[in-house]
Each structure stands twice: as structure tokens, then as C-alpha cells.
Amino acid sequence: MTKKQKKILARIIASAALLLLATIVKDGVFSFALFVSSYLLIGYDILIKAGKNIMSMSLLDENFLMAIATVCAFIIKEYPEASAIMLFYQIGELFQSIALGKSRKSIKELMDICPDTATVIRDGKETEVSPDEVAIGETIIIRPGEKIPLDAVVTEGFTSVDTAALTGESMPQDISVNDRIVSGTVNLSGVIKAEVKSEFSDSTVSKILELVESSTEKKSKSENFITRFAHFYTPIVVVLALLLAVVPPLLLGDSFSSSVYTAIVFLVVSCPCALVISVPLSFFGGIGAASKKGILIKGSVYLEKMSSVKNIIFDKTGTLTEGKFSVTEVHSENYSQEEMLRLASLAEAMSIHPIALSIIAYTKTEPDESRVKNLEEISGMGISASVDGRNVLVGNEKLMQRQGITYSAPNMPGTTVHVAIDSIYAGYITVSDKIKSTSKQAVKMLEDMGIGDTIMLTGDNKKTADAIGRELSISKVYSQLLPQDKVKVTEEIIEKQEKGSVTAFCGDGINDAPVLARADIGISMGAMGSDAAIEASDIVLMDDDLRKIAKAIKISKKTMRIVKQNISFSLIVKIGVLLLGALKIANIWLAVFSDVGVMVIAVLNSMRCLKD
Ligand code: ADP
Ligand code: MG
């Protein structure tokens, strides 16, 4: 418990003791004094808040409801009730603050990724400092069992690291010299030295912390609804209570004290605390549960939307497939194979496209800027450059068609990269990519959940695309798309969907940022070590295991279920007590107990969101 919580608890106990004493002491004046002190002790802060609200003419809130309810209780001489209303209200508040603290803590457990110190080597000596004091370029040393404090590149030693704290799955990764290590992962076996590549404030850990902490700012529709609801709700309740207090005595000749009593019951029951607190708490819990699984959700609005996903669109290369190509066939025409490969790989040598990387690796070519001029990378098509003074084109059918070059179409599976030299066809290089081992299961999990359509978009040729679509049982495949076509297809899918449905796009965040932004929900993967992935999307998967999408939908559905349960449960109980109150069956005690009871149950229920 925090200091503040302890203070409230002490006030609750003291005020309850005074209340008890007041009911035992029969002496009128003395007993009254005890009631007043019990009431003021527990309620003074609420009275002050309510008073401030009136002074500033700001909108009425729960404090105001409680204040007038209890002041009226005093006026009609229901002293124990006045204290009790405040007491239970404060118990509810205390309970809610403990619950909130608990879910914060459980998110903090994920935040356990945050390293406390870094051991940096300065002037040949090891010094322990706080991670944010380490500069780029400094060398840090990490021993087995220690958390990796900063994003760095290994310069000495080898080890394996555990990424479980970030990805939610324990998969030790072997690391040796020149490999990147990511802050927040744990060094398992060897002592390593590494050169720091970014400051702590830019590190993966900081980015994740920042993201999760600010996630509650992007409010869901349900939360916004409750806030707006509370705005006009409280004034209406106050006016109704006033009518309840005044009208029956004037029209029916009831006694004022009995009508005011009914009005107090009404005020207490109408307090919306259970909803105001339990709904955000549920979303908070859902976001926490997801982050423990290595799924970062940037706001409750996305968690809410995720529950109505109908279409999931995947990018192909690097998302459904590994994005690591290898050359499987080389065929040359008009030129020697050696010359065709040499010019093609020099043209590709500056590109970081996965296809380019595979060709460069195959021919073991070093980039040589002095031999390559007018380099142009045409996205979705390939490369055009002048190499050793020759005009070289390397890319797909579209690129060849654009230049009016006739090409051969091989009958082999894989992606065909055509090469033309000085406008004469020179042959092709076939490269193939592997489907990720988890993709098939990921698609099946979505299908089993009853998602409408799984869709694949790719710039690759139809034959390869269809083969991969069939292998993964994807329901729709769109191939030969330029990056802007991917946005268009996504827009069409969104336009065609039923109202209230949601289309999500999942990509690697590197060359598909426009689509990520255009989709209702953008999901990027591989956040560990990639800033682009974290920034471009609404939901971020720490690793690139697509099965996490189904998990995220599950968590989202569960959260929404709990939110709806809480809303309907508290409304039903409250309406019930109100009816009893109108029939003069319910008294203030029943109202107070039902109010606190509903709140406790709703809060406990929303805590279930934390567990998956
Ligand atoms: P995807 O949609 O599968 O992610 P891209 O949009 O990155 O693929 O590329 C689409 C197609 O464009 C590739 O399949 C390839 O045929 C061609 N291409 C793009 N860049 C290059 C390159 N550097 N070298 C050769 N071909 C390329
Ligand atoms: Mg791509």
C-alpha cells in the first residue's frame, strides 16, 4: 500500500470507530458531536472537492453527488447514514486505487526489462553507471545473468541471449562478434563486450516503456462514451433527485423527510463509480496481458477495434515468408553467364532489398561506387543503373515490359529476376524465399477463430504468389502490386467491408508504412531492434511470429466481454435498487452496499483482463 492509501485506511478505521461510538452513546449532544466528527473526518476532502466544483461552476461529478446526498442525510437527521455513505465511498475509492496499483505493477513486471545499471569500460577500467550515462561508441561489458542495458553490437566474446522478456517466448539466440544485441534481453552464458549503438533514451527498452505508458492516452470508444456520459449524466441525476425530494410533498402531501430520504437513495445508487473505474481498468489490464506476450498495443482504442477484425491482410515478403532469399537457378542468353552475373550483382550491390542481398551473397560482390552510375531503385520493379558504362536492368517482368524487352519465362517455382544489358535480354536469376515455419499455423488460428478473410499482397509474380497462398490456405491473393497498389487494394477492401468491421494489415514496417497507416489497424512485426516497426503501426509484435495476431484478438475479445459484463451488471443492479427505492422498499443502507458491492465486483472482474 502506498502512503496515501494507508492514510485513507487510517481515516476509514477512525471514522468507523467514531460512528460506532456515536451509536452506542445515547446522550444526544455528545452523540451528535461524534457523528459530525466521524462524518467530517471521512468526508472532508470530498466536501472540499465538491465545493471547489461549485465555485468554478465546473461540471458536477461523483464528489458532488456524495456531498449533497450526505448533507441532505444530515438535514433529515439520518446521521449514521451520512457517515456510512462517505465511509463506503472512501472504501470503494481505496479499493480502486489498490486495484489500479496492482495492474500497474503487473505491467511493470514486463517493465522488468528495464536495466538498472550498465558496466562501461572507461580508461581501461570497469565502471558501473546508470544506462542513461553511457554515450554512443562506448564499450560495455555484460556478464552471464545480466540484462543487456543498451542496444549494441558485440565486439568480443560469444554467448546466447534470452529474449523472453520482450517477446513472451523463451528462445535463446546465439550471439557472436558483430551481432546486434538488444536492450532488455538477458545474457545467458558468456561474458561479452559490445559497442553501444544508441543512447538509452533511444534504446528499444525506452521505446517500449514509453509506448506502453502512453497507451492509455488513446482512449477507446467505450471509455470516451463513459466520460461523455458522466458529463450530462450527473446534472440529470441531481435534477431528478431534486424533483424526487420536492414534488411528492407538494403534490401528494408526503412528508419532506421521507421524500428527501428517497432522493438520497436515488443519488447514492446513481453514482457511476463502478463504470468510471472498471472500464479503463479492463483496457489497462488487456494491454498489460498483451505486452506480457510480446504484443504492444498503442492504445485501448486499438485493443477495442481488434475484437471486430474481419479481414487480415498480410504482406508477403518478410511477413509470411522469411525474407531471406537464396539463388536457386541462373540462366543466361546473349551474354556469358559470368558477365551477366557480374553486371547484375554490381547493380544490386548498393540495395538492401532481400532479393538484392541474396544475389550479392551468391556472387560475393563488394559494392563499387566508382563503376556504378545513375543508380535508380524502382520500388516494386527492380534496379536500373549504368555499370562499367553498360545500361543494366535487373528486376521483374514489369521492369522488362516497361523497357520493351522480351524475356523468357522459366517454369520453375520462385521469384524470377530478369537481367537486360544495353537493352538486350541477358537471362534470369531465380531466387526463392522460405515460408516462415509459423505462418501456416498463424493463418489457421485466424481461420479457426472465424475471421472473415485472410489476404496476401505482394509485388512478386502471380505464379509464386499463388503457390504460397495455396500452401498457407490464404483466402485471397493479390500479386504484381506496386507499393501504391497495395494501398489501393487495402482501401478497396476497407470500402467493401460491412459497417463496424475492421481490416488489419500486417507488415514489417519497412517498405509498407503507407499501408500500415491506411488500414484500420496496422500491425508491424520484429520490433526488437527496429525503430521503423515500432513507429509505423498501432500494434507491434516484438518478434515476427504471426501467431501473436490470433492471441491479440483473443485478448481483445476477452477484454470487451468483461467490459460489457461490467456495464450490464452494474446497470441491472442499479436500476433494480432504484425501483425498490421508488417503491420505498430500499433504504440508504441497501443503496450504499449495492453501490460499493457493484464497484468491487466490477473491479475484480476487470482484473481478470490481466490474465490471459
Ligand atoms: P513484396 O511485395 O513481396 O514485399 P516488393 O514490393 O519489395 O515485394 O518487391 C516486388 C517485386 O519487385 C519483387 O518480387 C521483385 O520482383 C522486384 N524487385 C524489387 N526490388 C528489387 C531489386 N532490388 N532487385 C530485383 N528485383 C526487385
Ligand atoms: Mg515487402
XYZ file of C-alpha atoms and ligand atoms in Angstrom:
640
model
C 0.000 0.000 0.000
C 1.181 3.489 -0.717
C 1.338 6.228 1.914
C -1.802 7.816 0.558
C -3.685 4.540 0.677
C -2.549 3.948 4.267
C -3.766 7.403 5.223
C -7.215 6.747 3.765
C -7.337 3.382 5.536
C -6.489 5.061 8.860
C -9.254 7.611 8.298
C -11.719 4.851 7.450
C -10.916 2.952 10.659
C -11.010 6.056 12.861
C -14.212 7.338 11.351
C -15.878 3.919 11.651
C -14.836 3.764 15.319
C -16.328 7.225 15.959
C -19.505 6.168 14.180
C -19.776 3.054 16.346
C -19.170 5.089 19.494
C -21.802 7.612 18.430
C -24.434 4.901 18.056
C -23.531 3.380 21.442
C -23.540 6.699 23.330
C -27.163 7.607 23.775
C -26.540 11.151 25.049
C -27.965 13.482 22.406
C -25.429 16.307 22.103
C -22.374 14.173 22.684
C -23.572 11.561 20.212
C -24.291 14.277 17.637
C -20.769 15.656 18.087
C -19.357 12.183 17.487
C -21.467 11.746 14.321
C -20.270 15.079 12.999
C -16.620 14.283 13.682
C -16.964 10.828 12.124
C -18.565 12.399 9.066
C -16.076 15.233 8.660
C -13.088 13.003 9.270
C -14.019 10.691 6.426
C -15.667 13.182 4.116
C -13.779 16.451 4.382
C -11.792 16.005 1.171
C -14.896 15.097 -0.798
C -16.736 18.116 0.574
C -13.802 20.323 -0.369
C -13.658 18.888 -3.908
C -17.409 19.298 -4.317
C -17.182 22.866 -3.025
C -14.402 23.691 -5.473
C -16.502 22.275 -8.294
C -19.401 24.534 -7.398
C -17.157 27.578 -7.097
C -15.601 27.008 -10.502
C -19.032 26.229 -11.985
C -17.473 23.167 -13.496
C -19.427 20.044 -14.226
C -20.809 18.024 -11.418
C -19.102 14.780 -10.569
C -19.354 11.899 -8.091
C -17.906 14.075 -5.327
C -20.809 16.423 -5.756
C -23.334 13.564 -5.705
C -21.854 12.211 -2.486
C -21.655 15.644 -0.884
C -25.291 16.599 -1.427
C -26.513 13.102 -0.570
C -24.765 13.216 2.791
C -25.586 16.836 3.594
C -29.235 16.067 2.902
C -28.970 12.991 5.126
C -27.806 15.296 7.909
C -30.676 17.663 7.320
C -33.234 14.890 7.699
C -31.321 13.708 10.786
C -30.110 10.404 9.314
C -26.670 10.886 10.870
C -25.303 7.311 10.738
C -26.337 7.094 7.086
C -24.427 10.293 6.269
C -21.193 8.897 7.691
C -21.803 5.492 6.189
C -22.259 6.840 2.664
C -18.922 8.641 2.899
C -17.265 5.660 4.550
C -18.254 3.215 1.875
C -17.498 5.658 -0.865
C -13.959 6.016 0.515
C -13.617 2.246 0.926
C -14.556 1.950 -2.748
C -12.013 4.596 -3.710
C -9.314 2.864 -1.688
C -10.140 -0.431 -3.284
C -9.990 1.039 -6.752
C -6.654 2.679 -6.107
C -5.213 -0.634 -4.879
C -6.564 -2.422 -7.947
C -5.103 0.195 -10.266
C -1.772 -0.029 -8.498
C -1.842 -3.779 -8.887
C -2.337 -3.726 -12.624
C 0.316 -1.033 -12.951
C 2.654 -3.312 -11.087
C 1.911 -6.221 -13.314
C 2.693 -4.123 -16.359
C 5.827 -3.044 -14.550
C 6.782 -6.702 -14.347
C 7.120 -6.571 -18.071
C 8.967 -3.350 -17.440
C 11.358 -5.504 -15.543
C 13.140 -5.403 -18.868
C 14.454 -2.063 -17.708
C 18.122 -2.471 -16.723
C 19.304 -0.651 -13.598
C 22.990 -0.313 -14.391
C 25.477 -0.692 -17.207
C 29.118 -1.667 -16.792
C 31.100 0.569 -19.090
C 34.831 0.418 -19.785
C 36.410 3.842 -19.326
C 40.184 4.413 -19.277
C 40.658 0.657 -19.191
C 38.625 0.329 -16.014
C 35.164 -1.095 -15.473
C 32.725 1.437 -14.034
C 29.141 0.843 -13.085
C 26.881 3.653 -14.202
C 23.224 4.250 -14.903
C 22.408 3.225 -18.516
C 21.473 6.768 -19.499
C 25.007 7.947 -18.730
C 26.546 5.787 -21.444
C 27.362 7.510 -24.748
C 27.233 6.089 -28.265
C 30.524 4.394 -29.144
C 31.448 3.432 -25.581
C 32.170 -0.208 -24.794
C 30.077 -2.039 -22.259
C 30.695 -5.408 -20.697
C 27.850 -7.818 -19.929
C 28.219 -10.904 -17.752
C 26.024 -14.011 -17.762
C 22.734 -13.449 -15.958
C 22.829 -9.695 -16.535
C 20.299 -7.720 -18.506
C 21.606 -6.107 -21.652
C 21.373 -2.394 -20.805
C 21.670 -0.752 -24.230
C 21.329 -1.578 -27.918
C 24.833 -2.511 -29.020
C 26.990 -4.583 -31.360
C 29.187 -7.320 -29.919
C 32.924 -6.714 -30.273
C 34.288 -9.560 -28.179
C 33.080 -12.933 -26.933
C 30.096 -15.120 -27.706
C 27.020 -16.086 -25.766
C 23.335 -16.758 -26.074
C 20.635 -14.295 -25.082
C 17.117 -14.843 -23.843
C 14.549 -12.571 -25.457
C 11.590 -13.832 -23.419
C 11.072 -10.570 -21.530
C 10.443 -8.807 -24.845
C 8.813 -11.459 -26.985
C 6.950 -13.511 -24.417
C 8.654 -16.648 -25.672
C 11.827 -18.193 -24.424
C 14.050 -18.830 -27.438
C 17.749 -18.491 -26.667
C 19.585 -16.873 -29.542
C 23.256 -17.462 -30.272
C 25.273 -14.275 -30.440
C 28.854 -13.695 -31.548
C 31.088 -10.848 -32.725
C 29.326 -8.286 -34.986
C 25.863 -9.411 -33.927
C 23.404 -6.857 -32.601
C 22.212 -7.191 -29.043
C 19.032 -5.555 -27.885
C 18.416 -3.854 -24.563
C 16.017 -5.692 -22.302
C 17.152 -9.178 -23.293
C 19.169 -11.280 -20.871
C 22.710 -12.532 -21.379
C 22.687 -16.254 -20.616
C 26.092 -17.864 -20.921
C 29.232 -15.930 -21.853
C 30.942 -12.656 -20.981
C 30.669 -10.225 -23.908
C 31.917 -6.781 -24.738
C 29.872 -4.600 -27.035
C 29.938 -1.174 -28.596
C 26.910 0.963 -27.747
C 24.910 1.996 -30.827
C 22.254 4.293 -29.381
C 21.667 6.330 -26.266
C 19.454 4.879 -23.587
C 16.606 7.255 -24.388
C 16.556 5.890 -27.971
C 17.011 2.261 -26.991
C 14.492 -0.475 -27.622
C 13.698 -0.684 -23.913
C 12.939 3.036 -23.613
C 10.774 2.972 -26.727
C 8.724 0.080 -25.379
C 8.314 1.642 -21.952
C 7.229 4.919 -23.453
C 4.756 3.204 -25.717
C 3.083 1.144 -23.015
C 2.959 4.069 -20.610
C 1.275 6.351 -23.096
C -1.048 3.630 -24.370
C -3.851 4.618 -22.009
C -3.988 8.090 -23.535
C -5.515 6.868 -26.767
C -8.925 6.195 -25.359
C -11.289 3.555 -26.674
C -14.794 4.370 -27.809
C -16.200 2.791 -24.658
C -14.048 4.967 -22.429
C -14.913 8.127 -24.317
C -18.557 7.179 -24.116
C -18.354 6.856 -20.346
C -16.637 10.230 -19.967
C -19.212 11.956 -22.145
C -21.980 10.034 -20.412
C -20.798 11.204 -16.988
C -20.849 14.820 -18.200
C -24.547 15.054 -18.756
C -25.460 12.178 -16.504
C -24.608 13.811 -13.168
C -26.629 17.011 -13.739
C -29.625 14.922 -14.809
C -29.332 12.804 -11.682
C -29.181 15.900 -9.489
C -32.260 17.416 -11.102
C -34.184 14.131 -10.795
C -33.187 13.840 -7.148
C -34.394 17.368 -6.553
C -37.732 16.530 -8.163
C -37.980 13.363 -6.065
C -37.407 15.418 -2.936
C -39.759 18.264 -3.752
C -42.600 17.023 -5.944
C -44.190 14.283 -3.801
C -44.604 16.544 -0.727
C -46.051 19.362 -2.839
C -48.408 17.292 -4.942
C -49.180 14.282 -2.783
C -48.637 15.806 0.612
C -45.881 13.311 1.536
C -43.556 14.288 4.349
C -40.412 16.075 3.272
C -38.111 13.842 5.273
C -39.399 10.697 3.563
C -39.127 12.207 0.076
C -35.641 13.504 0.783
C -34.772 10.019 2.000
C -35.890 8.560 -1.350
C -33.873 11.233 -3.142
C -30.746 10.261 -1.193
C -31.203 6.599 -2.100
C -31.505 7.713 -5.686
C -28.340 9.839 -5.510
C -26.258 7.094 -3.949
C -27.417 4.476 -6.423
C -26.808 6.770 -9.352
C -23.137 7.173 -8.592
C -21.401 5.895 -11.743
C -18.165 4.919 -9.974
C -18.265 1.264 -10.953
C -18.260 2.115 -14.651
C -15.945 5.089 -14.492
C -13.266 2.979 -12.889
C -13.778 -0.559 -14.152
C -13.860 0.134 -17.883
C -10.459 1.848 -18.158
C -9.095 -0.718 -15.725
C -10.208 -3.528 -18.027
C -8.455 -1.985 -21.022
C -5.379 -1.336 -18.959
C -5.403 -4.996 -17.940
C -5.845 -6.185 -21.523
C -2.938 -4.054 -22.728
C -0.862 -5.430 -19.857
C -1.725 -9.033 -20.662
C -0.800 -8.447 -24.300
C 2.525 -6.832 -23.509
C 3.498 -9.823 -21.427
C 3.017 -11.910 -24.562
C 5.254 -9.628 -26.596
C 2.365 -7.738 -28.200
C 2.478 -3.968 -27.748
C -0.832 -2.185 -28.214
C -0.545 1.555 -28.609
C -3.931 2.447 -27.120
C -7.141 0.985 -25.781
C -8.848 2.123 -28.979
C -6.849 -0.487 -30.922
C -7.469 -3.168 -28.335
C -11.172 -2.465 -28.739
C -11.051 -2.476 -32.564
C -9.087 -5.706 -32.607
C -12.164 -7.527 -31.312
C -14.073 -6.778 -34.519
C -11.369 -7.646 -37.067
C -12.901 -9.249 -40.159
C -10.106 -9.017 -42.739
C -6.445 -9.571 -42.126
C -4.116 -8.540 -44.901
C -0.535 -9.780 -44.920
C 2.402 -8.510 -46.843
C 4.230 -11.456 -48.348
C 7.961 -10.907 -48.349
C 9.416 -10.817 -44.866
C 5.997 -11.133 -43.250
C 4.575 -14.502 -44.312
C 7.956 -15.550 -45.673
C 11.305 -15.216 -44.017
C 12.503 -12.571 -46.431
C 15.806 -14.395 -46.828
C 16.201 -15.376 -50.446
C 18.709 -17.759 -51.927
C 19.636 -18.146 -55.581
C 18.310 -21.420 -56.996
C 18.923 -21.065 -60.753
C 20.911 -18.920 -63.160
C 20.205 -18.835 -66.898
C 21.932 -16.581 -69.407
C 21.223 -15.636 -73.008
C 23.140 -13.435 -75.454
C 25.857 -12.818 -72.853
C 28.064 -15.170 -70.861
C 26.728 -16.235 -67.512
C 29.787 -14.743 -65.837
C 29.276 -11.303 -67.422
C 25.526 -11.283 -66.742
C 26.056 -12.129 -63.050
C 28.907 -9.647 -62.634
C 26.950 -6.677 -64.016
C 23.703 -7.644 -62.293
C 25.284 -8.026 -58.892
C 27.247 -4.758 -59.186
C 23.941 -3.032 -59.951
C 22.334 -4.674 -56.932
C 25.319 -4.158 -54.616
C 24.018 -0.929 -53.076
C 20.464 -2.176 -52.481
C 19.215 -3.581 -49.203
C 16.232 -5.354 -50.795
C 16.220 -9.009 -49.670
C 16.454 -10.115 -53.326
C 19.482 -7.919 -53.885
C 21.136 -9.271 -50.745
C 20.715 -12.847 -51.985
C 22.282 -12.089 -55.371
C 25.187 -10.199 -53.820
C 25.778 -13.052 -51.391
C 25.676 -15.599 -54.228
C 28.273 -13.795 -56.351
C 30.241 -12.486 -53.339
C 30.252 -8.981 -54.793
C 31.566 -5.934 -52.944
C 29.852 -2.611 -53.703
C 31.978 -0.460 -56.007
C 30.597 3.036 -56.424
C 33.210 4.045 -58.995
C 31.842 1.531 -61.508
C 28.116 2.192 -60.935
C 26.461 5.382 -62.206
C 22.824 6.630 -62.478
C 21.662 4.087 -59.960
C 17.891 4.004 -59.646
C 15.920 1.637 -57.435
C 12.370 1.397 -58.732
C 10.235 0.070 -55.928
C 8.158 -2.957 -56.812
C 10.195 -3.461 -60.001
C 13.931 -3.546 -59.504
C 17.100 -1.658 -60.389
C 18.288 0.383 -63.313
C 21.924 1.520 -63.435
C 24.872 2.044 -65.689
C 27.655 -0.368 -64.747
C 31.068 -0.081 -66.381
C 29.325 2.150 -68.917
C 26.723 -0.502 -69.806
C 22.986 0.022 -69.240
C 21.893 -2.675 -66.799
C 18.327 -3.533 -65.777
C 17.699 -6.057 -63.009
C 14.145 -6.776 -61.906
C 10.813 -8.393 -62.645
C 8.597 -8.717 -65.732
C 7.162 -5.245 -65.175
C 10.595 -3.695 -65.483
C 11.290 -5.598 -68.698
C 7.903 -4.702 -70.174
C 8.478 -1.057 -69.353
C 11.622 -1.081 -71.473
C 10.040 -3.235 -74.181
C 12.408 -6.127 -73.661
C 11.226 -9.656 -74.442
C 12.136 -12.114 -71.745
C 11.954 -15.856 -71.197
C 9.599 -17.193 -68.556
C 11.098 -20.107 -66.699
C 8.820 -22.818 -65.422
C 10.498 -23.121 -62.043
C 8.970 -22.079 -58.757
C 10.489 -18.988 -57.180
C 10.909 -15.327 -57.967
C 12.466 -14.618 -61.347
C 14.869 -11.702 -61.565
C 15.417 -10.756 -65.199
C 18.556 -9.047 -66.426
C 18.954 -6.881 -69.524
C 22.215 -5.332 -70.693
C 22.190 -2.446 -73.178
C 18.513 -3.192 -73.931
C 19.271 -6.806 -74.855
C 17.852 -9.604 -72.750
C 20.645 -11.326 -70.807
C 18.801 -14.038 -68.851
C 17.411 -14.521 -65.400
C 18.332 -15.406 -61.846
C 15.756 -17.373 -59.862
C 15.675 -16.705 -56.144
C 13.457 -18.375 -53.586
C 12.323 -17.484 -50.173
C 11.130 -19.831 -47.451
C 7.726 -19.583 -45.797
C 8.104 -18.929 -42.079
C 7.581 -22.072 -40.068
C 4.852 -20.378 -38.029
C 2.884 -18.760 -40.878
C 0.686 -21.716 -41.724
C -0.414 -22.172 -38.134
C -0.960 -18.426 -37.756
C -3.364 -18.386 -40.718
C -5.131 -21.488 -39.445
C -5.575 -19.988 -35.963
C -7.256 -16.967 -37.533
C -9.474 -19.157 -39.667
C -10.479 -21.215 -36.626
C -11.471 -18.028 -34.845
C -13.883 -17.284 -37.675
C -12.095 -14.265 -39.129
C -13.698 -13.297 -42.440
C -10.795 -13.247 -44.899
C -7.065 -13.716 -44.818
C -5.489 -11.836 -47.694
C -1.959 -11.687 -49.109
C -0.492 -8.756 -51.022
C 2.766 -8.947 -52.917
C 4.811 -7.337 -55.623
C 6.013 -10.770 -56.645
C 4.764 -12.644 -59.732
C 1.404 -14.398 -59.813
C 2.774 -17.918 -60.007
C 4.915 -17.667 -56.865
C 2.276 -15.684 -55.024
C -0.489 -18.192 -55.797
C 1.716 -21.112 -54.808
C 2.441 -19.518 -51.430
C -1.218 -18.576 -50.953
C -2.252 -22.169 -51.618
C 0.400 -23.550 -49.290
C -0.805 -21.306 -46.461
C -4.551 -21.628 -47.287
C -4.872 -17.859 -47.592
C -8.318 -16.951 -48.870
C -7.337 -14.161 -51.326
C -4.060 -13.405 -53.085
C -3.209 -10.184 -54.927
C 0.086 -10.253 -56.841
C 2.268 -7.995 -59.008
C 1.408 -4.926 -56.947
C 3.488 -1.798 -56.755
C 3.684 -0.236 -53.277
C 0.933 2.266 -54.179
C -1.273 -0.588 -55.480
C -1.060 -2.175 -52.046
C -2.601 0.957 -50.542
C -5.312 0.924 -53.224
C -6.219 -2.736 -52.660
C -6.358 -2.142 -48.908
C -8.635 0.858 -49.436
C -10.950 -1.208 -51.634
C -11.175 -3.917 -49.006
C -11.973 -1.340 -46.324
C -14.635 0.291 -48.505
C -16.313 -3.028 -49.194
C -16.426 -4.238 -45.610
C -19.591 -4.080 -43.536
C -20.020 -1.165 -41.179
C -18.350 -1.853 -37.844
C -15.939 -4.387 -39.323
C -12.235 -3.811 -39.118
C -9.422 -4.515 -41.565
C -5.943 -5.068 -40.198
C -2.740 -5.029 -42.215
C 0.355 -6.809 -41.049
C 3.767 -5.985 -42.461
C 7.356 -5.485 -41.431
C 7.072 -1.713 -41.189
C 9.983 -1.091 -43.512
C 8.623 -0.546 -47.017
C 4.927 -0.814 -46.231
C 4.411 2.150 -43.902
C 1.700 3.746 -46.123
C -0.404 0.580 -45.996
C 0.137 0.222 -42.255
C -1.166 3.752 -41.849
C -4.134 3.300 -44.195
C -5.505 0.095 -42.642
C -7.932 0.340 -39.716
C -5.265 -1.318 -37.620
C -1.630 -1.516 -38.659
C 0.287 -4.408 -37.170
C 4.036 -4.455 -37.559
C 6.477 -7.115 -36.502
C 10.056 -7.507 -35.470
C 10.088 -4.549 -33.126
C 13.123 -5.926 -31.386
C 15.769 -3.685 -32.800
C 13.721 -1.928 -35.478
C 12.517 1.597 -34.769
C 10.587 1.721 -38.016
C 8.407 -1.165 -36.934
C 7.611 0.456 -33.594
C 6.719 3.802 -35.097
C 4.743 2.869 -38.172
C 1.902 0.929 -36.627
C -0.827 0.654 -33.988
C 0.033 -2.784 -32.723
C 3.574 -4.046 -32.595
C 4.685 -7.662 -32.368
C 8.047 -7.847 -30.655
C 9.262 -10.757 -32.791
C 7.872 -11.818 -36.152
C 5.712 -14.707 -35.055
C 2.349 -14.082 -36.731
C 0.567 -16.407 -34.318
C 0.596 -13.439 -31.965
C -2.149 -11.840 -34.068
C -4.639 -14.521 -33.045
C -3.505 -14.105 -29.458
C -4.071 -10.357 -29.629
C -7.586 -10.891 -30.988
C -8.306 -13.323 -28.178
C -7.138 -10.875 -25.517
C -9.153 -8.132 -27.160
C -12.332 -10.220 -27.277
C -11.926 -11.195 -23.657
C -11.428 -7.570 -22.603
C -14.528 -6.454 -24.482
C -16.529 -9.281 -22.958
C -15.517 -8.204 -19.473
C -16.261 -4.536 -20.203
C -19.746 -5.455 -21.401
C -20.337 -7.683 -18.395
C -19.417 -4.849 -16.053
C -21.618 -2.336 -17.808
C -24.688 -4.558 -17.902
C -24.200 -5.933 -14.400
C -23.918 -2.529 -12.766
C -26.816 -1.100 -14.753
C -29.084 -4.010 -13.805
C -28.275 -3.796 -10.088
C -28.636 -0.030 -10.035
C -31.938 0.014 -11.871
C -33.182 -2.718 -9.522
C -32.282 -0.742 -6.405
C -33.775 2.418 -7.904
C -37.079 0.643 -8.490
C -37.036 -0.694 -4.928
C -36.204 2.819 -3.756
C -39.133 4.287 -5.677
C -41.385 1.683 -4.051
C -39.844 2.739 -0.738
C -38.534 -0.788 -0.159
C -34.833 0.085 -0.455
C -33.182 2.150 2.238
C -29.917 4.081 2.205
C -28.005 1.113 3.565
C -29.069 -1.111 0.689
C -28.141 1.669 -1.726
C -24.693 2.078 -0.188
C -23.999 -1.642 -0.093
C -25.176 -2.209 -3.656
C -23.107 0.708 -4.888
C -19.890 -0.443 -3.241
C -20.687 -4.085 -3.970
C -21.166 -3.462 -7.673
C -17.969 -1.483 -7.806
C -15.919 -4.149 -6.025
C -17.290 -6.902 -8.234
C -16.753 -4.848 -11.408
C -13.180 -4.040 -10.441
C -12.414 -7.651 -9.521
C -13.942 -8.746 -12.811
C -11.839 -6.305 -14.783
C -8.707 -7.586 -13.075
C -9.334 -10.815 -14.989
C -8.230 -8.955 -18.119
C -4.687 -9.109 -16.804
C -4.643 -12.876 -17.061
C -4.827 -14.477 -20.460
P 6.775 -7.692 -51.642
O 5.504 -7.098 -52.115
O 6.749 -9.194 -51.800
O 7.151 -7.283 -50.261
P 8.487 -5.735 -53.060
O 7.374 -4.757 -53.227
O 9.624 -5.337 -52.194
O 7.962 -7.195 -52.633
O 9.062 -6.089 -54.486
C 8.228 -6.570 -55.512
C 8.987 -7.180 -56.653
O 9.811 -6.205 -57.276
C 9.923 -8.289 -56.232
O 9.271 -9.531 -56.160
C 10.965 -8.246 -57.350
O 10.480 -8.958 -58.459
C 11.037 -6.775 -57.722
N 12.159 -6.092 -57.084
C 12.075 -5.119 -56.160
N 13.303 -4.690 -55.793
C 14.203 -5.441 -56.481
C 15.631 -5.498 -56.559
N 16.417 -4.717 -55.816
N 16.195 -6.390 -57.391
C 15.433 -7.196 -58.146
N 14.093 -7.203 -58.119
C 13.470 -6.339 -57.317
Mg 7.761 -6.019 -48.515
